[in-house]
Each structure stands twice: as structure tokens, then as C-alpha cells.
Amino acid sequence: MKPSRMKDNLSKIHYDKLEKPLSFFQALKAKIEKRSTVNSLFKKQTSDLDKGLVASYKVSLLIAKNSKPHSIGETLILPALKEITDTMQRESTSNKMIKSIPLNNDTVSKRIDEMIDESTVTDNKAILLAYVRFINERKEIVEKLLFATSLITDTKGSSIFQAVEEYFIRKNVLLTNIIAYATNGAPSMTGRHVGYIAHLKKAVPGVICVHYVIHCQHLAAKNLSGVLHETLQFVIKAVNNIKASSLNDHMFRELCHDNDEYFERLLLHTAVRWLSKGKCLCRFFALFDSIIEFFNKIDPVLKENLKQRKIENGYLTDIFEKMNEVNLKLKGIR
């Protein structure tokens, strides 16, 4: 704007400020510049949410490292944090800060799943993780991360072996120091001719190779034999019918209480949880008589199907229970 127009505006519109000193206008300019805008408000809110998200991930990592239940974030950590901040600073500030940190059971589970998923890489890189297990000076078995490296070209067995070999050469360690090797069940790892194990056995003929992620077979073997698969589907249907309705769940608990059952609730089956089938089937079979009694009036057809397959149900329970025991031992859990 031209200086002459600005002078006219001051003398005609803001004539009461015509005699004000220069410092007055400088202070007015500084006040206007400090005024909050819509963009600055959104930017501050986004920044607070980002900090809360980072804090949520860090606390979830601590929960996982200490093997605590995921619900502890909501039931203990947040209330404890509120008591501390209320005592140490203003209550309104602490409430706002705590609300920006999501730590409920589902959120913590999601955060942990994301952090332990080694395939979550932003630029689609294939990351090779190698762990080493050895006996330390105190004669204790120790397991640590040996290295993590990107596979430049592809994820074939030859590329994986080349990455491992290059690391050992760089560290001046002989491959013959490897006594045993445990891998997952991917074809690029276990292939007889071009898999990683095949290349390793050529370099170290006496190495012992094992498959360590047996629990992945739970996901691979979704379809059992016809009869067993059908039996499992009836079990899942019965569990869902009871658990999906709060009324049915309450009535079933009362029935179990009247029958003096050791357990009063069923466990849901989750396909992606590797211990889920075994736990669900064990609980189901333990409450089998009460379940049959419960479905006597609600769903007679399902009741008959379950009764006819009681033997198959018991067989599945035994098999999956044994598989869970093996998997837990392989993970070092007794």
C-alpha cells in the first residue's frame, strides 16, 4: 500500500492514534505477529499427538520387554502417571498430556506387533536378521542379535548365504565355527539344492540345521482332514455363539457355576495366534458336558453335531496341546 494512502487511513479512520509515538505501533505490530492463527493451532495439536504416539510406542516396548500384560498400560501406568503429574504440576496440563498417550489393551498389542514385525520397512527393503546363541564365560547360554543387513538384490538362498559369508569374512571369523543353524521354513532357506542351507552345508559339511518356527505350521495347516476340519469349525461356531452375545455368555457362566465346573468361560479362537487353537480346544473339551447342555434348547442341531464328534474333538485337543508344549519349549518357556 502507498504511504499516502496509509497516512490518509490513519488520519481519517484511526485519528485517535494520530499522535501516538512510534513505540506504540511497534508494540501493536509485535502483538499481532504473536497472535495464534488457525495453522499454528493445528500445528501445535499435531505436534502434541505425534509426541503422544511416540510415547505410546516407547511404553509398549517397555511392557513387551518386561513380559507384562498389555492391559497394564491402561490399568496401572496411565493412572500412576496421572497421580505423579497431578502432584508435580497443574492438573489441567497433566490431563491433557495423558489423554494424548493411547495405552489401552488393543493399542499396546498393535504397537508391539508392529515393532516385532521385522518386515515393516518403509522403503520395501528386505532385511536379514541373524541371531547367535553361545555359551559365555559363566557357562550360561546367551542369545543376542548378531547382525542385521539389507539384501541388495533378492531374497534367494544364494543372496542370503553371500550376506552371511561376507559378514563372517569382515569380522575374521571362520564359517566352520558354526556348529548348528536354525532357520524358518521358507523355501529360500530350506531348499535342498539352491536354498541357504544347501550353500551352508557345502561350506560347512558337518553343520546341524533345524527348523525353529514350528508354530508357523499352525497357520499353514488351516485345512486338516475333512472330518477334523469340520469338527474344528463346529467348535469355533459354538464358541462364537456363546461369546458373541453378552446374554449367552452370562447364561453359560451361570450354568458352569451350577455344574461346579473348574472353568466358567470359553476362550476365543484367533487364526493368527499360534497358541490359540490349542488353548481354545483344551478349554472347550474341559467344559464339553456343560456346552452340550447349554445348546440343548438354543441350537439342537449344533448340539448333535458336537456330540457325534466328541472323539475327534478330544483327538484335536490332545494334538494341539502337545504342539503347544513343544512350541513353548522351543521358545525357552517351561
CSV table of C-alpha atoms in Angstrom, one decimal:
chain,number,residue,atom,x,y,z
A,1,MET,CA,0.0,0.0,0.0
A,2,LYS,CA,1.2,3.5,-0.8
A,3,PRO,CA,2.5,5.6,2.1
A,4,SER,CA,0.0,8.4,1.2
A,5,ARG,CA,-3.0,6.0,1.5
A,6,MET,CA,-1.7,4.6,4.8
A,7,LYS,CA,-1.4,8.2,6.1
A,8,ASP,CA,-5.0,9.0,5.0
A,9,ASN,CA,-6.3,5.8,6.6
A,10,LEU,CA,-4.6,6.8,9.9
A,11,SER,CA,-5.9,10.4,9.9
A,12,LYS,CA,-9.5,9.6,8.9
A,13,ILE,CA,-10.2,6.2,10.4
A,14,HIS,CA,-7.8,5.9,13.3
A,15,TYR,CA,-7.4,9.6,14.1
A,16,ASP,CA,-7.4,8.8,17.8
A,17,LYS,CA,-3.9,7.2,17.3
A,18,LEU,CA,-2.5,10.0,15.2
A,19,GLU,CA,-0.4,11.4,18.0
A,20,LYS,CA,0.8,8.1,19.3
A,21,PRO,CA,4.6,7.5,19.4
A,22,LEU,CA,6.4,5.0,17.2
A,23,SER,CA,6.9,2.6,20.1
A,24,PHE,CA,3.1,2.2,20.4
A,25,PHE,CA,2.9,1.0,16.8
A,26,GLN,CA,5.9,-1.3,17.2
A,27,ALA,CA,4.3,-2.9,20.2
A,28,LEU,CA,1.0,-3.3,18.3
A,29,LYS,CA,2.8,-5.0,15.4
A,30,ALA,CA,4.6,-7.4,17.8
A,31,LYS,CA,1.2,-8.3,19.4
A,32,ILE,CA,-0.4,-9.1,16.1
A,33,GLU,CA,2.5,-11.2,15.0
A,34,LYS,CA,2.3,-13.3,18.2
A,35,ARG,CA,-1.4,-13.8,17.7
A,36,SER,CA,-2.4,-17.5,17.2
A,37,THR,CA,-3.6,-18.4,13.7
A,38,VAL,CA,-5.6,-21.4,12.6
A,39,ASN,CA,-2.5,-23.0,11.0
A,40,SER,CA,-0.5,-22.6,14.2
A,41,LEU,CA,-3.2,-24.1,16.3
A,42,PHE,CA,-3.4,-27.2,14.1
A,43,LYS,CA,0.4,-27.5,14.0
A,44,LYS,CA,0.6,-27.4,17.8
A,45,GLN,CA,-2.2,-30.1,18.1
A,46,THR,CA,-0.5,-32.3,15.6
A,47,SER,CA,2.8,-31.9,17.4
A,48,ASP,CA,1.2,-33.0,20.7
A,49,LEU,CA,-0.4,-36.0,19.1
A,50,ASP,CA,2.9,-37.0,17.5
A,51,LYS,CA,4.7,-36.9,20.9
A,52,GLY,CA,1.9,-38.9,22.4
A,53,LEU,CA,2.2,-41.5,19.6
A,54,VAL,CA,6.0,-41.8,20.2
A,55,ALA,CA,5.4,-42.1,24.0
A,56,SER,CA,2.9,-44.9,23.3
A,57,TYR,CA,5.4,-46.9,21.3
A,58,LYS,CA,8.1,-46.5,23.9
A,59,VAL,CA,5.9,-47.6,26.8
A,60,SER,CA,4.6,-50.5,24.7
A,61,LEU,CA,8.2,-51.6,24.1
A,62,LEU,CA,8.8,-51.5,27.9
A,63,ILE,CA,5.7,-53.6,28.5
A,64,ALA,CA,6.9,-56.2,26.0
A,65,LYS,CA,10.4,-56.3,27.4
A,66,ASN,CA,9.2,-56.9,30.9
A,67,SER,CA,6.6,-59.5,29.7
A,68,LYS,CA,3.7,-57.7,31.4
A,69,PRO,CA,0.0,-58.0,30.3
A,70,HIS,CA,-0.9,-55.4,27.6
A,71,SER,CA,-3.7,-54.0,29.8
A,72,ILE,CA,-1.2,-52.8,32.4
A,73,GLY,CA,-0.8,-49.6,30.3
A,74,GLU,CA,-4.4,-48.6,30.8
A,75,THR,CA,-4.9,-50.0,34.3
A,76,LEU,CA,-1.6,-49.0,36.0
A,77,ILE,CA,0.8,-46.9,34.0
A,78,LEU,CA,-1.6,-44.1,33.0
A,79,PRO,CA,-3.3,-43.8,36.5
A,80,ALA,CA,0.2,-43.8,38.1
A,81,LEU,CA,1.4,-41.1,35.6
A,82,LYS,CA,-1.7,-39.0,36.3
A,83,GLU,CA,-1.1,-39.2,40.1
A,84,ILE,CA,2.6,-38.1,39.6
A,85,THR,CA,1.8,-35.2,37.2
A,86,ASP,CA,-1.1,-34.0,39.3
A,87,THR,CA,1.2,-33.8,42.3
A,88,MET,CA,4.1,-32.2,40.5
A,89,GLN,CA,2.3,-29.8,38.2
A,90,ARG,CA,-1.1,-28.3,37.2
A,91,GLU,CA,-3.9,-30.9,36.9
A,92,SER,CA,-5.3,-29.5,33.6
A,93,THR,CA,-1.9,-29.8,32.0
A,94,SER,CA,-1.4,-33.4,33.2
A,95,ASN,CA,-4.9,-34.5,32.0
A,96,LYS,CA,-4.2,-33.1,28.5
A,97,MET,CA,-0.8,-34.8,28.3
A,98,ILE,CA,-2.1,-38.2,29.5
A,99,LYS,CA,-5.0,-38.2,27.0
A,100,SER,CA,-2.5,-37.8,24.2
A,101,ILE,CA,-0.9,-41.1,25.0
A,102,PRO,CA,-3.0,-44.1,23.9
A,103,LEU,CA,-2.2,-47.1,26.0
A,104,ASN,CA,-5.3,-49.3,26.1
A,105,ASN,CA,-5.0,-53.1,25.7
A,106,ASP,CA,-5.7,-53.2,21.9
A,107,THR,CA,-3.4,-50.3,21.2
A,108,VAL,CA,-0.5,-51.8,23.1
A,109,SER,CA,-1.0,-55.1,21.3
A,110,LYS,CA,-0.9,-53.4,18.0
A,111,ARG,CA,2.2,-51.4,18.8
A,112,ILE,CA,4.1,-54.5,19.9
A,113,ASP,CA,3.0,-56.4,16.8
A,114,GLU,CA,4.3,-53.6,14.6
A,115,MET,CA,7.6,-53.3,16.5
A,116,ILE,CA,8.3,-57.1,16.3
A,117,ASP,CA,7.4,-57.4,12.7
A,118,GLU,CA,10.8,-57.3,11.0
A,119,SER,CA,9.1,-57.0,7.6
A,120,THR,CA,7.8,-53.5,8.4
A,121,VAL,CA,10.2,-51.3,6.4
A,122,THR,CA,9.2,-48.0,4.9
A,123,ASP,CA,11.2,-48.4,1.6
A,124,ASN,CA,10.3,-52.1,1.0
A,125,LYS,CA,13.8,-53.3,1.8
A,126,ALA,CA,14.4,-57.0,2.6
A,127,ILE,CA,16.2,-57.1,6.0
A,128,LEU,CA,18.1,-60.2,7.0
A,129,LEU,CA,18.3,-60.7,10.8
A,130,ALA,CA,20.8,-63.2,12.3
A,131,TYR,CA,20.9,-64.2,15.9
A,132,VAL,CA,23.8,-66.0,17.6
A,133,ARG,CA,23.4,-68.4,20.6
A,134,PHE,CA,26.6,-69.2,22.6
A,135,ILE,CA,27.9,-70.2,26.0
A,136,ASN,CA,29.5,-67.2,27.9
A,137,GLU,CA,32.3,-67.2,30.5
A,138,ARG,CA,29.8,-68.1,33.2
A,139,LYS,CA,28.8,-71.2,31.2
A,140,GLU,CA,25.3,-69.7,30.5
A,141,ILE,CA,23.5,-70.0,27.2
A,142,VAL,CA,23.2,-66.4,25.8
A,143,GLU,CA,21.3,-65.3,22.7
A,144,LYS,CA,22.0,-62.0,21.0
A,145,LEU,CA,21.4,-60.2,17.7
A,146,LEU,CA,24.5,-60.9,15.5
A,147,PHE,CA,23.7,-58.6,12.7
A,148,ALA,CA,21.0,-57.0,10.5
A,149,THR,CA,21.7,-56.2,6.9
A,150,SER,CA,19.8,-55.3,3.8
A,151,LEU,CA,19.7,-57.8,0.9
A,152,ILE,CA,20.6,-55.7,-2.1
A,153,THR,CA,19.2,-57.8,-5.0
A,154,ASP,CA,16.8,-60.5,-4.0
A,155,THR,CA,16.0,-62.9,-1.1
A,156,LYS,CA,17.2,-66.1,-2.8
A,157,GLY,CA,19.3,-68.7,-0.8
A,158,SER,CA,22.5,-67.7,-2.6
A,159,SER,CA,22.0,-64.0,-1.7
A,160,ILE,CA,21.3,-64.8,1.9
A,161,PHE,CA,24.4,-67.0,2.1
A,162,GLN,CA,26.5,-64.4,0.5
A,163,ALA,CA,25.4,-61.8,3.1
A,164,VAL,CA,26.3,-64.1,5.9
A,165,GLU,CA,29.6,-65.1,4.4
A,166,GLU,CA,30.6,-61.5,3.8
A,167,TYR,CA,29.8,-60.7,7.5
A,168,PHE,CA,32.0,-63.5,8.7
A,169,ILE,CA,34.9,-62.6,6.4
A,170,ARG,CA,34.6,-58.9,7.5
A,171,LYS,CA,34.8,-60.0,11.2
A,172,ASN,CA,37.6,-62.5,10.5
A,173,VAL,CA,35.5,-65.4,11.8
A,174,LEU,CA,35.6,-68.8,10.1
A,175,LEU,CA,32.3,-70.3,9.0
A,176,THR,CA,33.4,-73.6,10.4
A,177,ASN,CA,32.8,-72.1,13.9
A,178,ILE,CA,29.1,-72.6,13.2
A,179,ILE,CA,28.0,-75.8,15.0
A,180,ALA,CA,24.3,-75.6,14.3
A,181,TYR,CA,21.9,-73.4,12.4
A,182,ALA,CA,18.2,-72.8,12.9
A,183,THR,CA,16.1,-71.2,10.2
A,184,ASN,CA,12.5,-70.6,9.3
A,185,GLY,CA,10.6,-72.8,6.8
A,186,ALA,CA,10.9,-70.5,3.7
A,187,PRO,CA,12.0,-72.3,0.5
A,188,SER,CA,14.8,-69.9,0.1
A,189,MET,CA,16.2,-71.0,3.4
A,190,THR,CA,15.5,-74.8,3.4
A,191,GLY,CA,15.7,-75.7,-0.3
A,192,ARG,CA,17.8,-78.8,-0.8
A,193,HIS,CA,19.6,-77.6,-3.9
A,194,VAL,CA,19.6,-73.8,-4.0
A,195,GLY,CA,18.4,-72.8,-0.5
A,196,TYR,CA,20.6,-71.2,2.1
A,197,ILE,CA,21.1,-74.4,4.0
A,198,ALA,CA,22.4,-76.1,0.8
A,199,HIS,CA,25.0,-73.4,0.4
A,200,LEU,CA,25.9,-73.5,4.1
A,201,LYS,CA,26.4,-77.3,4.0
A,202,LYS,CA,28.8,-77.0,1.1
A,203,ALA,CA,30.9,-74.6,3.1
A,204,VAL,CA,30.4,-76.4,6.5
A,205,PRO,CA,29.6,-80.1,5.8
A,206,GLY,CA,29.2,-81.1,9.4
A,207,VAL,CA,26.7,-78.3,10.4
A,208,ILE,CA,23.4,-79.3,12.1
A,209,CYS,CA,20.4,-77.5,10.6
A,210,VAL,CA,17.0,-77.4,12.2
A,211,HIS,CA,13.6,-75.7,11.6
A,212,TYR,CA,12.8,-73.5,14.6
A,213,VAL,CA,9.4,-71.9,13.8
A,214,ILE,CA,7.1,-74.9,14.1
A,215,HIS,CA,4.3,-72.6,15.3
A,216,CYS,CA,4.1,-71.3,11.7
A,217,GLN,CA,2.6,-74.7,10.8
A,218,HIS,CA,-0.5,-73.7,12.7
A,219,LEU,CA,-1.1,-71.0,10.1
A,220,ALA,CA,-0.2,-73.3,7.2
A,221,ALA,CA,-2.4,-76.2,8.3
A,222,LYS,CA,-5.7,-74.4,8.3
A,223,ASN,CA,-7.4,-77.2,6.5
A,224,LEU,CA,-6.9,-80.5,8.3
A,225,SER,CA,-8.5,-83.7,7.0
A,226,GLY,CA,-12.2,-83.3,6.1
A,227,VAL,CA,-13.6,-84.7,9.4
A,228,LEU,CA,-11.1,-82.9,11.7
A,229,HIS,CA,-11.5,-79.6,9.9
A,230,GLU,CA,-15.3,-79.9,10.1
A,231,THR,CA,-15.0,-80.7,13.8
A,232,LEU,CA,-12.9,-77.7,14.4
A,233,GLN,CA,-15.4,-75.5,12.6
A,234,PHE,CA,-18.2,-76.7,14.8
A,235,VAL,CA,-16.1,-75.9,17.9
A,236,ILE,CA,-15.4,-72.4,16.6
A,237,LYS,CA,-19.1,-71.9,15.8
A,238,ALA,CA,-20.2,-73.0,19.3
A,239,VAL,CA,-17.6,-70.7,21.0
A,240,ASN,CA,-18.6,-67.7,18.8
A,241,ASN,CA,-22.3,-68.3,19.5
A,242,ILE,CA,-21.6,-68.1,23.3
A,243,LYS,CA,-19.0,-65.3,23.3
A,244,ALA,CA,-20.7,-63.1,20.7
A,245,SER,CA,-23.7,-62.5,22.9
A,246,SER,CA,-23.3,-61.0,26.4
A,247,LEU,CA,-26.6,-62.7,27.4
A,248,ASN,CA,-25.4,-66.1,26.2
A,249,ASP,CA,-22.0,-65.6,27.9
A,250,HIS,CA,-23.7,-64.7,31.2
A,251,MET,CA,-26.1,-67.6,31.0
A,252,PHE,CA,-23.2,-70.0,30.2
A,253,ARG,CA,-21.2,-68.8,33.1
A,254,GLU,CA,-24.2,-69.4,35.4
A,255,LEU,CA,-24.6,-72.9,34.0
A,256,CYS,CA,-20.9,-73.7,34.6
A,257,HIS,CA,-21.2,-72.3,38.2
A,258,ASP,CA,-24.2,-74.5,38.9
A,259,ASN,CA,-22.4,-77.6,37.4
A,260,ASP,CA,-19.4,-76.8,39.6
A,261,GLU,CA,-17.1,-76.6,36.6
A,262,TYR,CA,-13.4,-75.6,37.2
A,263,PHE,CA,-13.7,-73.0,34.4
A,264,GLU,CA,-16.6,-70.7,33.7
A,265,ARG,CA,-15.7,-69.1,30.4
A,266,LEU,CA,-14.6,-70.2,26.9
A,267,LEU,CA,-11.6,-68.9,25.0
A,268,LEU,CA,-11.9,-67.4,21.6
A,269,HIS,CA,-10.0,-68.9,18.7
A,270,THR,CA,-7.8,-66.5,16.7
A,271,ALA,CA,-6.2,-67.8,13.5
A,272,VAL,CA,-3.0,-65.6,13.7
A,273,ARG,CA,-2.2,-66.5,17.3
A,274,TRP,CA,-0.1,-69.7,17.2
A,275,LEU,CA,-1.2,-71.0,20.7
A,276,SER,CA,-4.8,-70.1,20.1
A,277,LYS,CA,-6.2,-73.4,18.7
A,278,GLY,CA,-4.7,-75.5,21.5
A,279,LYS,CA,-5.9,-73.2,24.3
A,280,CYS,CA,-9.4,-72.9,22.8
A,281,LEU,CA,-9.8,-76.7,22.3
A,282,CYS,CA,-8.5,-77.5,25.8
A,283,ARG,CA,-11.0,-75.2,27.4
A,284,PHE,CA,-13.8,-76.3,25.1
A,285,PHE,CA,-13.2,-80.0,25.9
A,286,ALA,CA,-13.0,-79.3,29.6
A,287,LEU,CA,-16.4,-77.7,29.5
A,288,PHE,CA,-17.9,-80.2,26.9
A,289,ASP,CA,-20.8,-81.5,29.0
A,290,SER,CA,-21.9,-78.0,30.0
A,291,ILE,CA,-21.7,-76.9,26.4
A,292,ILE,CA,-23.9,-79.7,25.2
A,293,GLU,CA,-26.4,-78.9,28.0
A,294,PHE,CA,-26.3,-75.2,27.0
A,295,PHE,CA,-27.1,-75.9,23.3
A,296,ASN,CA,-29.8,-78.4,24.1
A,297,LYS,CA,-32.5,-75.7,23.7
A,298,ILE,CA,-30.7,-72.9,21.9
A,299,ASP,CA,-29.3,-74.9,18.9
A,300,PRO,CA,-30.2,-78.7,18.9
A,301,VAL,CA,-28.6,-79.2,15.5
A,302,LEU,CA,-25.2,-77.9,16.7
A,303,LYS,CA,-25.5,-79.9,19.9
A,304,GLU,CA,-25.9,-83.1,17.9
A,305,ASN,CA,-23.0,-82.3,15.6
A,306,LEU,CA,-20.8,-81.7,18.6
A,307,LYS,CA,-21.9,-84.9,20.4
A,308,GLN,CA,-21.2,-87.0,17.3
A,309,ARG,CA,-17.7,-85.6,17.0
A,310,LYS,CA,-16.6,-85.8,20.7
A,311,ILE,CA,-13.9,-88.3,19.9
A,312,GLU,CA,-12.5,-86.2,17.1
A,313,ASN,CA,-12.7,-83.2,19.4
A,314,GLY,CA,-10.7,-85.0,22.0
A,315,TYR,CA,-8.1,-86.0,19.4
A,316,LEU,CA,-7.7,-82.5,18.2
A,317,THR,CA,-7.3,-81.2,21.8
A,318,ASP,CA,-4.5,-83.7,22.5
A,319,ILE,CA,-2.7,-83.0,19.3
A,320,PHE,CA,-2.8,-79.2,19.6
A,321,GLU,CA,-2.0,-79.3,23.3
A,322,LYS,CA,1.2,-81.3,22.6
A,323,MET,CA,2.1,-79.0,19.8
A,324,ASN,CA,1.8,-76.0,22.1
A,325,GLU,CA,4.0,-77.7,24.7
A,326,VAL,CA,6.7,-78.3,22.0
A,327,ASN,CA,6.5,-74.8,20.7
A,328,LEU,CA,6.8,-73.3,24.2
A,329,LYS,CA,9.8,-75.4,25.0
A,330,LEU,CA,11.5,-74.3,21.7
A,331,LYS,CA,10.9,-70.7,22.8
A,332,GLY,CA,12.6,-71.4,26.2
A,333,ILE,CA,9.3,-71.2,28.1
A,334,ARG,CA,8.7,-74.1,30.6
